[in-house]
PDB file of C-alpha atoms in Angstrom:
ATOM      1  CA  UNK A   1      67.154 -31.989-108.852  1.00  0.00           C
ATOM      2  CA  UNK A   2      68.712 -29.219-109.854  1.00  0.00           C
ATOM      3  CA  UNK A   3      73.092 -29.510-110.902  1.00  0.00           C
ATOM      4  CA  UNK A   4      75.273 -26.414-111.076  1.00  0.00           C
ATOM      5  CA  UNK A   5      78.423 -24.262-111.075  1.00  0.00           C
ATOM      6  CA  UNK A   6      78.142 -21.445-108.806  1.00  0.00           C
ATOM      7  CA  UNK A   7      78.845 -18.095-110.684  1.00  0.00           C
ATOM      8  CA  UNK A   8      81.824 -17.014-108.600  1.00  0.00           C
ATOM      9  CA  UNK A   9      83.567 -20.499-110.028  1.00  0.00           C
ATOM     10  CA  UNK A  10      82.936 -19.252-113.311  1.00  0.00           C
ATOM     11  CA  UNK A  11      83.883 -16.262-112.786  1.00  0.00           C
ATOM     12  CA  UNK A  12      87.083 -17.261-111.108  1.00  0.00           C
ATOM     13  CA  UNK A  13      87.959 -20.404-113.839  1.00  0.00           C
ATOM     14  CA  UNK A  14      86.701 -18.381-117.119  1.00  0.00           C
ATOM     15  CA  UNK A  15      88.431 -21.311-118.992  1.00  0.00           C
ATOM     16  CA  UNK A  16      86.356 -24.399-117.079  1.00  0.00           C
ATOM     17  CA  UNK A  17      84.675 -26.567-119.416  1.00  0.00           C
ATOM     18  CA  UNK A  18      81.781 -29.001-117.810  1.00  0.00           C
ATOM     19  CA  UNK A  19      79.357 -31.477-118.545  1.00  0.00           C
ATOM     20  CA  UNK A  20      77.114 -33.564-117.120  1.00  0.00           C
ATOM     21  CA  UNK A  21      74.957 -36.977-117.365  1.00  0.00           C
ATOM     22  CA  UNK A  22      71.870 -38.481-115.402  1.00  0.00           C
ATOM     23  CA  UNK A  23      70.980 -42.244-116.128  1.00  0.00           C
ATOM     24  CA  UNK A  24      68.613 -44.725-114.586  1.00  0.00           C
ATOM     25  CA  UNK A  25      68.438 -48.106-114.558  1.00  0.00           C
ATOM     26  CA  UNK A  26      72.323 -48.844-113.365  1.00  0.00           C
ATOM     27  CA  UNK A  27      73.249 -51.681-111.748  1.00  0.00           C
ATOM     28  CA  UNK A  28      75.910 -54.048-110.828  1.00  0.00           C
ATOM     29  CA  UNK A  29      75.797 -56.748-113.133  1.00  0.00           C
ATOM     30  CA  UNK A  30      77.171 -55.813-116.624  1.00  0.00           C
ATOM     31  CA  UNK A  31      80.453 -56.759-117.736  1.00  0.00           C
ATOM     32  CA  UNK A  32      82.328 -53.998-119.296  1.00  0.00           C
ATOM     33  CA  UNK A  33      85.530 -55.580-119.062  1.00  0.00           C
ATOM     34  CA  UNK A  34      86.318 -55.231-122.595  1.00  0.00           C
ATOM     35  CA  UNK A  35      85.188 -51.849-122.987  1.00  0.00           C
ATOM     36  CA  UNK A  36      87.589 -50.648-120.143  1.00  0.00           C
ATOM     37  CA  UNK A  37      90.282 -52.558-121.287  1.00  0.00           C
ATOM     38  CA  UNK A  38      89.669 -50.647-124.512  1.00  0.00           C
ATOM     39  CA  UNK A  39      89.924 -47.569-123.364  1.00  0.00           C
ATOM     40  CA  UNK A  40      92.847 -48.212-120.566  1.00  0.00           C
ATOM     41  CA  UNK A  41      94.811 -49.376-123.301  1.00  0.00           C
ATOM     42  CA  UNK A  42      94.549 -45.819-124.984  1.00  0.00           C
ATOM     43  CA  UNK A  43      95.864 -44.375-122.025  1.00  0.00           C
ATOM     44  CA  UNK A  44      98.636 -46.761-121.609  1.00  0.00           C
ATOM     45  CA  UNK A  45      99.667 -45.871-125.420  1.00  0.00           C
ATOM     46  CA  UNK A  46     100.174 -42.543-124.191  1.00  0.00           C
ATOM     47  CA  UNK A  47     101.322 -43.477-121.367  1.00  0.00           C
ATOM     48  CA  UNK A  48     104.419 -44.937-123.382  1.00  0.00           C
ATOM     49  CA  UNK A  49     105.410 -41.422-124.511  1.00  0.00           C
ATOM     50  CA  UNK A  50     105.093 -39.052-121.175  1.00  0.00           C
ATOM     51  CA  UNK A  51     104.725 -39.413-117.865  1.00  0.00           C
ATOM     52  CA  UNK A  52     100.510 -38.018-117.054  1.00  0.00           C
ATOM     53  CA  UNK A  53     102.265 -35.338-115.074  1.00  0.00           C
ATOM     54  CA  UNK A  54     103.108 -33.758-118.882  1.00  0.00           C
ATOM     55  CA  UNK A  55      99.696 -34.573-120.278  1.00  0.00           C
ATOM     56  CA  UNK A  56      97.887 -30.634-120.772  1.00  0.00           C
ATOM     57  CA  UNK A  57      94.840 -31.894-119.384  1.00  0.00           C
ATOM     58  CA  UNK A  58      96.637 -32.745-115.940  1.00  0.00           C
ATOM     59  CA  UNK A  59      98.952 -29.541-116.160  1.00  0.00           C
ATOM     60  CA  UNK A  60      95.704 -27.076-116.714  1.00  0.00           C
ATOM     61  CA  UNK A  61      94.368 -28.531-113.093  1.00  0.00           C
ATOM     62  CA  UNK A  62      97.536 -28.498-111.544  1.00  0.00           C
ATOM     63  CA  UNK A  63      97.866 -24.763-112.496  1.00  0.00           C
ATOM     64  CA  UNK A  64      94.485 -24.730-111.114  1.00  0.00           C
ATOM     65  CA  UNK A  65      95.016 -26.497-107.901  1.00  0.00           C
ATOM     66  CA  UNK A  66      98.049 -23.846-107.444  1.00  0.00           C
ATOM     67  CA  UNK A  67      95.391 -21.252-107.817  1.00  0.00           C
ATOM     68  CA  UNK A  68      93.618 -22.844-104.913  1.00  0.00           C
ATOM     69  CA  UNK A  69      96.134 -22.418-102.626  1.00  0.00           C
ATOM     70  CA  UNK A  70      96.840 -26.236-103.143  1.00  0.00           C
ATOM     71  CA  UNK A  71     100.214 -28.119-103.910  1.00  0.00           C
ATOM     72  CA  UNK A  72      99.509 -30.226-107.006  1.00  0.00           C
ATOM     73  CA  UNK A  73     101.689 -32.767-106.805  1.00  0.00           C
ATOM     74  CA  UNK A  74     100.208 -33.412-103.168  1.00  0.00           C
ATOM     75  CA  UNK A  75      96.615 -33.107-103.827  1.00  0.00           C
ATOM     76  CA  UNK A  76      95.942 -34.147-107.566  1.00  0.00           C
ATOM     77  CA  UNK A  77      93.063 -34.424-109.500  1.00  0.00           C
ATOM     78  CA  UNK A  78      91.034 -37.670-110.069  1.00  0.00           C
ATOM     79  CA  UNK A  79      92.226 -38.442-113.337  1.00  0.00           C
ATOM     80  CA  UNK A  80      95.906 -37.371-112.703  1.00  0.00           C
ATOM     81  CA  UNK A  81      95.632 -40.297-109.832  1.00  0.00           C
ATOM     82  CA  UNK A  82      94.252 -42.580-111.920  1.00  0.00           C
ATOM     83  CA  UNK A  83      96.923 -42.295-114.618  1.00  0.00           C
ATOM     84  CA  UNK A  84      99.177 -42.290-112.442  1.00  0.00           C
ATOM     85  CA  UNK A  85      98.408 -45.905-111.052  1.00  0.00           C
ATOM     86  CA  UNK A  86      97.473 -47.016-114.460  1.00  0.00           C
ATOM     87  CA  UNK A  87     101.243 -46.144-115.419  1.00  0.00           C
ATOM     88  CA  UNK A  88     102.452 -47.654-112.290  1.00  0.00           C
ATOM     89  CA  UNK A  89     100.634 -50.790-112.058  1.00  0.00           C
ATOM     90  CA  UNK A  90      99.555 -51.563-114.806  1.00  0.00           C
ATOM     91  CA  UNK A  91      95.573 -51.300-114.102  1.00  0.00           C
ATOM     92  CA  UNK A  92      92.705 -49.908-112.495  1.00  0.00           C
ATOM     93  CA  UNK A  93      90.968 -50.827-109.391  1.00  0.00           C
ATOM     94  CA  UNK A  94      87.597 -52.907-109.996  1.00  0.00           C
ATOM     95  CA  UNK A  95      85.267 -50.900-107.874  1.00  0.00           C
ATOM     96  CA  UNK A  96      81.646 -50.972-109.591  1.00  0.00           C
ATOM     97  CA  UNK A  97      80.745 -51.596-113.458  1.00  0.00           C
ATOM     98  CA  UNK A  98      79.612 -48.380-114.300  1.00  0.00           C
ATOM     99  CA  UNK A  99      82.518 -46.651-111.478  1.00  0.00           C
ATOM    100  CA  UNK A 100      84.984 -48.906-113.872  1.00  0.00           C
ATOM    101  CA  UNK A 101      84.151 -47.925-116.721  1.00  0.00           C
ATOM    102  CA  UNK A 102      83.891 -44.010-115.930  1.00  0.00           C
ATOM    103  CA  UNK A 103      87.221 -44.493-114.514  1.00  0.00           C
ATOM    104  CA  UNK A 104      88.724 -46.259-117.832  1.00  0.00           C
ATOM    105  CA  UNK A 105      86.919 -43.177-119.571  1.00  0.00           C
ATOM    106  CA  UNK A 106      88.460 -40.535-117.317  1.00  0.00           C
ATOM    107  CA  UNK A 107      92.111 -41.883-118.565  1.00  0.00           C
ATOM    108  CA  UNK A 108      91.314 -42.097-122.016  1.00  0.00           C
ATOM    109  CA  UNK A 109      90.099 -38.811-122.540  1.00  0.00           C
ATOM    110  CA  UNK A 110      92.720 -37.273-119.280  1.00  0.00           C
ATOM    111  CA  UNK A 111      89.923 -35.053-117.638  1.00  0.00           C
ATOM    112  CA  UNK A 112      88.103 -35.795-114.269  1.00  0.00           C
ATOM    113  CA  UNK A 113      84.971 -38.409-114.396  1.00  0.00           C
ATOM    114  CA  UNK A 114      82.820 -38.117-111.111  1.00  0.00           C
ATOM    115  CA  UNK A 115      79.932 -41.004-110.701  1.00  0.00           C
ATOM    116  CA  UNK A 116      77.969 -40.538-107.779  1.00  0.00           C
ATOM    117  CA  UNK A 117      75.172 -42.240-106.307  1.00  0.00           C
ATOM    118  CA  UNK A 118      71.589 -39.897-106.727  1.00  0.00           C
ATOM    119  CA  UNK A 119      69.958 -41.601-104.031  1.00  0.00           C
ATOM    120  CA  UNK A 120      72.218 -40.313-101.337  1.00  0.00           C
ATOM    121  CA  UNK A 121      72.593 -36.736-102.310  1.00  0.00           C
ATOM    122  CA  UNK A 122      69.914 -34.481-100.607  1.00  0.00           C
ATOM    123  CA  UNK A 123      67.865 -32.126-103.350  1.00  0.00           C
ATOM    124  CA  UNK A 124      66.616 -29.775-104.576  1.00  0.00           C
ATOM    125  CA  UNK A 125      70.420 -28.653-105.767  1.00  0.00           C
ATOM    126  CA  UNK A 126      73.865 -29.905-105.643  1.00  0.00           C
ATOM    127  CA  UNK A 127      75.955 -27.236-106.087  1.00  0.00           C
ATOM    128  CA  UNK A 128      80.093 -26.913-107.193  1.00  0.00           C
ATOM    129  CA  UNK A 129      80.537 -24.184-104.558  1.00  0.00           C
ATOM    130  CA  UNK A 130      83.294 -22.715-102.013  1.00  0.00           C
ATOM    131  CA  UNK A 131      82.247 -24.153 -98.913  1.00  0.00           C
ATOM    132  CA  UNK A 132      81.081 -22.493 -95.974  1.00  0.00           C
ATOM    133  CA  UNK A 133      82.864 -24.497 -93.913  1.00  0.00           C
ATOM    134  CA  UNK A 134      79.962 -26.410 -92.025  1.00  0.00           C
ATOM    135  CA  UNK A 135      79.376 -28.734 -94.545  1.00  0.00           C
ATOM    136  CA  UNK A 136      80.467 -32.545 -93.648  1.00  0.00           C
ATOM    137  CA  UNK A 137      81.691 -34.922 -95.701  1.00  0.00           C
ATOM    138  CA  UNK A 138      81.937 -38.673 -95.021  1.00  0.00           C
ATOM    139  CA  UNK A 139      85.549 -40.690 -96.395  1.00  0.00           C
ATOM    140  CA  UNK A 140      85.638 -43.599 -97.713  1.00  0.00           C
ATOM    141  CA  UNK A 141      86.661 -45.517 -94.615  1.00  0.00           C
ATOM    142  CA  UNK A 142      82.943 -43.307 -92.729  1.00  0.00           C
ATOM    143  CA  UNK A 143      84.842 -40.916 -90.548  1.00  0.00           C
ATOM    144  CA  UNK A 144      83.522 -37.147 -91.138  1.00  0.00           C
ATOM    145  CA  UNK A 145      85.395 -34.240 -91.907  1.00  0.00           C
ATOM    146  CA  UNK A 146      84.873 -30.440 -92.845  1.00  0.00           C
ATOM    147  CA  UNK A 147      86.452 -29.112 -95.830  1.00  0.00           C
ATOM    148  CA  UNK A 148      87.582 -26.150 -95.357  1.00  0.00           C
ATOM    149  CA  UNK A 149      86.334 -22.336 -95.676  1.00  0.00           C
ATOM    150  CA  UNK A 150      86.681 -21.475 -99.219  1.00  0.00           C
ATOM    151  CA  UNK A 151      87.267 -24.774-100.630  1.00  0.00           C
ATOM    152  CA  UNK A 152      85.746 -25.980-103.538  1.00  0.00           C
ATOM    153  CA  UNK A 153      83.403 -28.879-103.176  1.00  0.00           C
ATOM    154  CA  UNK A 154      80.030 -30.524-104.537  1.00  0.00           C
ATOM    155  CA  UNK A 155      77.729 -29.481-101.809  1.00  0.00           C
ATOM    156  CA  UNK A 156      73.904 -30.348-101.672  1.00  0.00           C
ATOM    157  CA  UNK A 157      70.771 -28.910 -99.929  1.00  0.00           C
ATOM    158  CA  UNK A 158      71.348 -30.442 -96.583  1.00  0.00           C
ATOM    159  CA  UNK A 159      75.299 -29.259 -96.760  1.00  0.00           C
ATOM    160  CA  UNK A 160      76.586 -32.832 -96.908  1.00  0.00           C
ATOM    161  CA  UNK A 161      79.879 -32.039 -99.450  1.00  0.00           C
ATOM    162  CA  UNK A 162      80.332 -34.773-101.778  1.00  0.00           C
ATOM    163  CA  UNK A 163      83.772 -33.856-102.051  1.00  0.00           C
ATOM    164  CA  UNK A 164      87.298 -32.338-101.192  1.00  0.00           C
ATOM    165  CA  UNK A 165      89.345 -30.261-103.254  1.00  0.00           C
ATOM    166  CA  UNK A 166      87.091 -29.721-106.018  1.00  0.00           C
ATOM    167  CA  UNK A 167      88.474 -33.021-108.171  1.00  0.00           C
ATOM    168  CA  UNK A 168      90.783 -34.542-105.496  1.00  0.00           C
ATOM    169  CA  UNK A 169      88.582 -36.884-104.023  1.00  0.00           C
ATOM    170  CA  UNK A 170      84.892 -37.743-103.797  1.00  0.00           C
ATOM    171  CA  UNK A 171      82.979 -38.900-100.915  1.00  0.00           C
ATOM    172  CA  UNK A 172      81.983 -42.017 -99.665  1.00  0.00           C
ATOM    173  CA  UNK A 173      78.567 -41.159 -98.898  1.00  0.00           C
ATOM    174  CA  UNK A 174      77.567 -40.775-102.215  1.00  0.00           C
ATOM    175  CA  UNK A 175      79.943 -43.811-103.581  1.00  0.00           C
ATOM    176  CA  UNK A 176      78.210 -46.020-106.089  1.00  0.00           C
ATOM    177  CA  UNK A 177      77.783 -49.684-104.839  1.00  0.00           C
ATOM    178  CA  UNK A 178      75.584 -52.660-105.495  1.00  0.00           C
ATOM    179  CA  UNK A 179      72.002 -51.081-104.322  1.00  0.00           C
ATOM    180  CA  UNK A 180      72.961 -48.282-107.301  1.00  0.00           C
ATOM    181  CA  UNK A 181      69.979 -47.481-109.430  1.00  0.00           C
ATOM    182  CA  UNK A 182      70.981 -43.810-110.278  1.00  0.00           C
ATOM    183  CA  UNK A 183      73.832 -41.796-111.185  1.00  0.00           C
ATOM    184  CA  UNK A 184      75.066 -38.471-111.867  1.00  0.00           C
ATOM    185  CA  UNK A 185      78.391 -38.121-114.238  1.00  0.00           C
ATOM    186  CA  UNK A 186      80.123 -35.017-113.693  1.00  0.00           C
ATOM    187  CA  UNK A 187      83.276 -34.187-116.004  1.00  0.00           C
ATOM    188  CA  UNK A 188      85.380 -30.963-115.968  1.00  0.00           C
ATOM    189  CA  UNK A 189      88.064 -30.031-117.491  1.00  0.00           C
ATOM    190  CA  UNK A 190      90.075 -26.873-117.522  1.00  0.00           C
ATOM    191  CA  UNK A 191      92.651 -27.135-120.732  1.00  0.00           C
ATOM    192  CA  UNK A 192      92.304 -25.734-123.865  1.00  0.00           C
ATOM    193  CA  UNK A 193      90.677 -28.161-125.464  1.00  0.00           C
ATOM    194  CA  UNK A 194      88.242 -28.918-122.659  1.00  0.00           C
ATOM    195  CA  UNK A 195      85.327 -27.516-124.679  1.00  0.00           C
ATOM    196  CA  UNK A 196      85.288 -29.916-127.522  1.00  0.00           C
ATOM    197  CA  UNK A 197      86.417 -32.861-125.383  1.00  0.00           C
ATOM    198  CA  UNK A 198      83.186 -32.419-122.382  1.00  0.00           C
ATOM    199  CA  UNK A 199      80.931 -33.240-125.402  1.00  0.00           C
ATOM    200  CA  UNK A 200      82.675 -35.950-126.704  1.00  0.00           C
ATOM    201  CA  UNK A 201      83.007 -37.625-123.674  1.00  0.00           C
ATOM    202  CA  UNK A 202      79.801 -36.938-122.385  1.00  0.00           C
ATOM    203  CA  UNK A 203      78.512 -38.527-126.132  1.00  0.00           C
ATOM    204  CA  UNK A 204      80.530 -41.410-125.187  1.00  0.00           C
ATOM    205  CA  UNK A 205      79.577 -42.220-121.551  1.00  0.00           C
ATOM    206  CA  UNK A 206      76.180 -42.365-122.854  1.00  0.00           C
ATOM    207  CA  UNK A 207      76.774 -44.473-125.611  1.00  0.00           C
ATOM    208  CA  UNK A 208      78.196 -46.776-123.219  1.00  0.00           C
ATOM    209  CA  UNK A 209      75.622 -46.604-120.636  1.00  0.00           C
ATOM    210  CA  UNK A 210      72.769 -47.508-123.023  1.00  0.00           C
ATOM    211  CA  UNK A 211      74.878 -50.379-124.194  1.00  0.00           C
ATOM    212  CA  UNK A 212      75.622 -51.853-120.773  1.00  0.00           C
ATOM    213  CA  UNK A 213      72.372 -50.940-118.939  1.00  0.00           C
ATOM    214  CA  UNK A 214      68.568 -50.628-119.731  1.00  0.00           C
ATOM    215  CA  UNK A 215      69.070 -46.681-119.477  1.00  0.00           C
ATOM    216  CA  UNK A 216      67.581 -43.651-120.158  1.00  0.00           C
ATOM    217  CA  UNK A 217      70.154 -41.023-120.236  1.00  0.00           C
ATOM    218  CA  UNK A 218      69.816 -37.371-120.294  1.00  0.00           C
ATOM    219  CA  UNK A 219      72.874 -34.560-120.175  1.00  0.00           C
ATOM    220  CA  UNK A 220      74.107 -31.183-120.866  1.00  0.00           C
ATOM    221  CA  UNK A 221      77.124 -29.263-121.792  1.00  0.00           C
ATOM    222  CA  UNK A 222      77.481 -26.572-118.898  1.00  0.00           C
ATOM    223  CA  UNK A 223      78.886 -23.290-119.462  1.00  0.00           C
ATOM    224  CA  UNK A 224      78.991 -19.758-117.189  1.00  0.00           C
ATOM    225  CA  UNK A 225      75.767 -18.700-119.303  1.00  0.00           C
ATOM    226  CA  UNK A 226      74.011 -21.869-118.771  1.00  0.00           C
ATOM    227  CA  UNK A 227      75.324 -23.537-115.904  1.00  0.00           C
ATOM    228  CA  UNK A 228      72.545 -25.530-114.665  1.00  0.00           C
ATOM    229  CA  UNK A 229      71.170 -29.224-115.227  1.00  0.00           C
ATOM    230  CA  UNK A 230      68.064 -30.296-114.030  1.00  0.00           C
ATOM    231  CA  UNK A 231      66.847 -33.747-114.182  1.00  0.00           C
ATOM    232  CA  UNK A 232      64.311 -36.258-112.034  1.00  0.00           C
ATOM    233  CA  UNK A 233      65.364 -37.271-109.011  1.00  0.00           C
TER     234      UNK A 233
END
């Protein structure tokens, strides 16, 4: 299977900085309790000292979101939600080990962590595109919608979109849940900064990974002259 930006996103977010990670091997039995808490707690340190709506990371998407037509502080990106419940409440949800622990990674390092399910994503390419507008994409709860014309979403060969609003909110088709086995790890960011912070975090997932799981891990830093990542599916 083949992952990729299209060119026109490139072209259009010159300062997007992406990366991402195939494993094997996942499922739901680890306990990386301690290794989220680790990394929650780095958020919540900065936490202490501004609010995640001040945090560059979130304010380089928000401009973005702006740019695509979208009011930020109604549609935010994933890791502006989840620091903003971390600061509220305290914690994270407990969803999935590896969904947890992407999640607790996402905060630490303030960018956007997608996990999704390989299994249910139809090959040979999923695609961060504009849609069409005749994709479908399935919430959380299994009703369908249609993002819109000219929205950005992860869209695959047989134009299911995996999700809405670029990093707003992923699908629950491709969720990761207990009959998990493979998983793709997208992260984006779009502050300066982004380009030395993908690699780290991509480093670290798979450091993780291979010390939760019986994984084989493979990944790539994706820029607008090499955008793709190809891996077994």
């Amino acid at each position: 299977m083949l992952f990729r930006h299209a060119d026109a996103l490139w072209a259009d977010y010159p300062e997007l900085s992406a990366g991402a990670l195939h494993a094997t091997g996942i499922d739901a039995a680890a306990d990386v309790a301690p290794r989220v808490a680790e990394y929650t707690s780095r958020a919540t340190a900065r936490l202490a000292d501004a609010s995640e709506s001040a945090f560059p990371e979130v304010l380089a998407w928000r401009r973005a979101f702006s740019r695509m037509g979208l009011k930020p502080t109604q549609y935010r990106c994933a890791s502006e939600s989840l620091l903003r419940r971390l600061r509220k409440e305290g914690e994270l949800p407990r969803i999935h080990p590896v969904v947890d622990l992407c999640n607790a990674l996402s905060v630490a390092y303030g960018v956007p962590v997608a996990v999704l399910d390989v299994d249910r994503i139809s090959g040979p390419l999923l695609e961060v595109r504009r849609a069409h507008g005749d994709e479908h994409y399935t919430t959380f709860g299994g009703g369908t919608e249609r993002p819109a014309p000219g929205e950005v979403t992860f869209a695959d060969s047989a134009g299911r979109a995996h999700a809405r609003r670029w990093t707003n909110r992923q699908s629950g088709h491709s969720a990761v849940g207990e009959h998990t086995s493979r998983i793709l790890v997208v992260t984006e960011a779009m502050h300066d900064g982004g380009a030395e912070v993908v690699p780290e975090l991509l480093k670290t997932a798979a450091e993780e990974l291979t010390a939760h799981w019986p994984t084989t891990t493979a990944s790539a830093v994706l820029t607008r002259s090499a955008p793709e990542f190809g891996f077994d599916d």
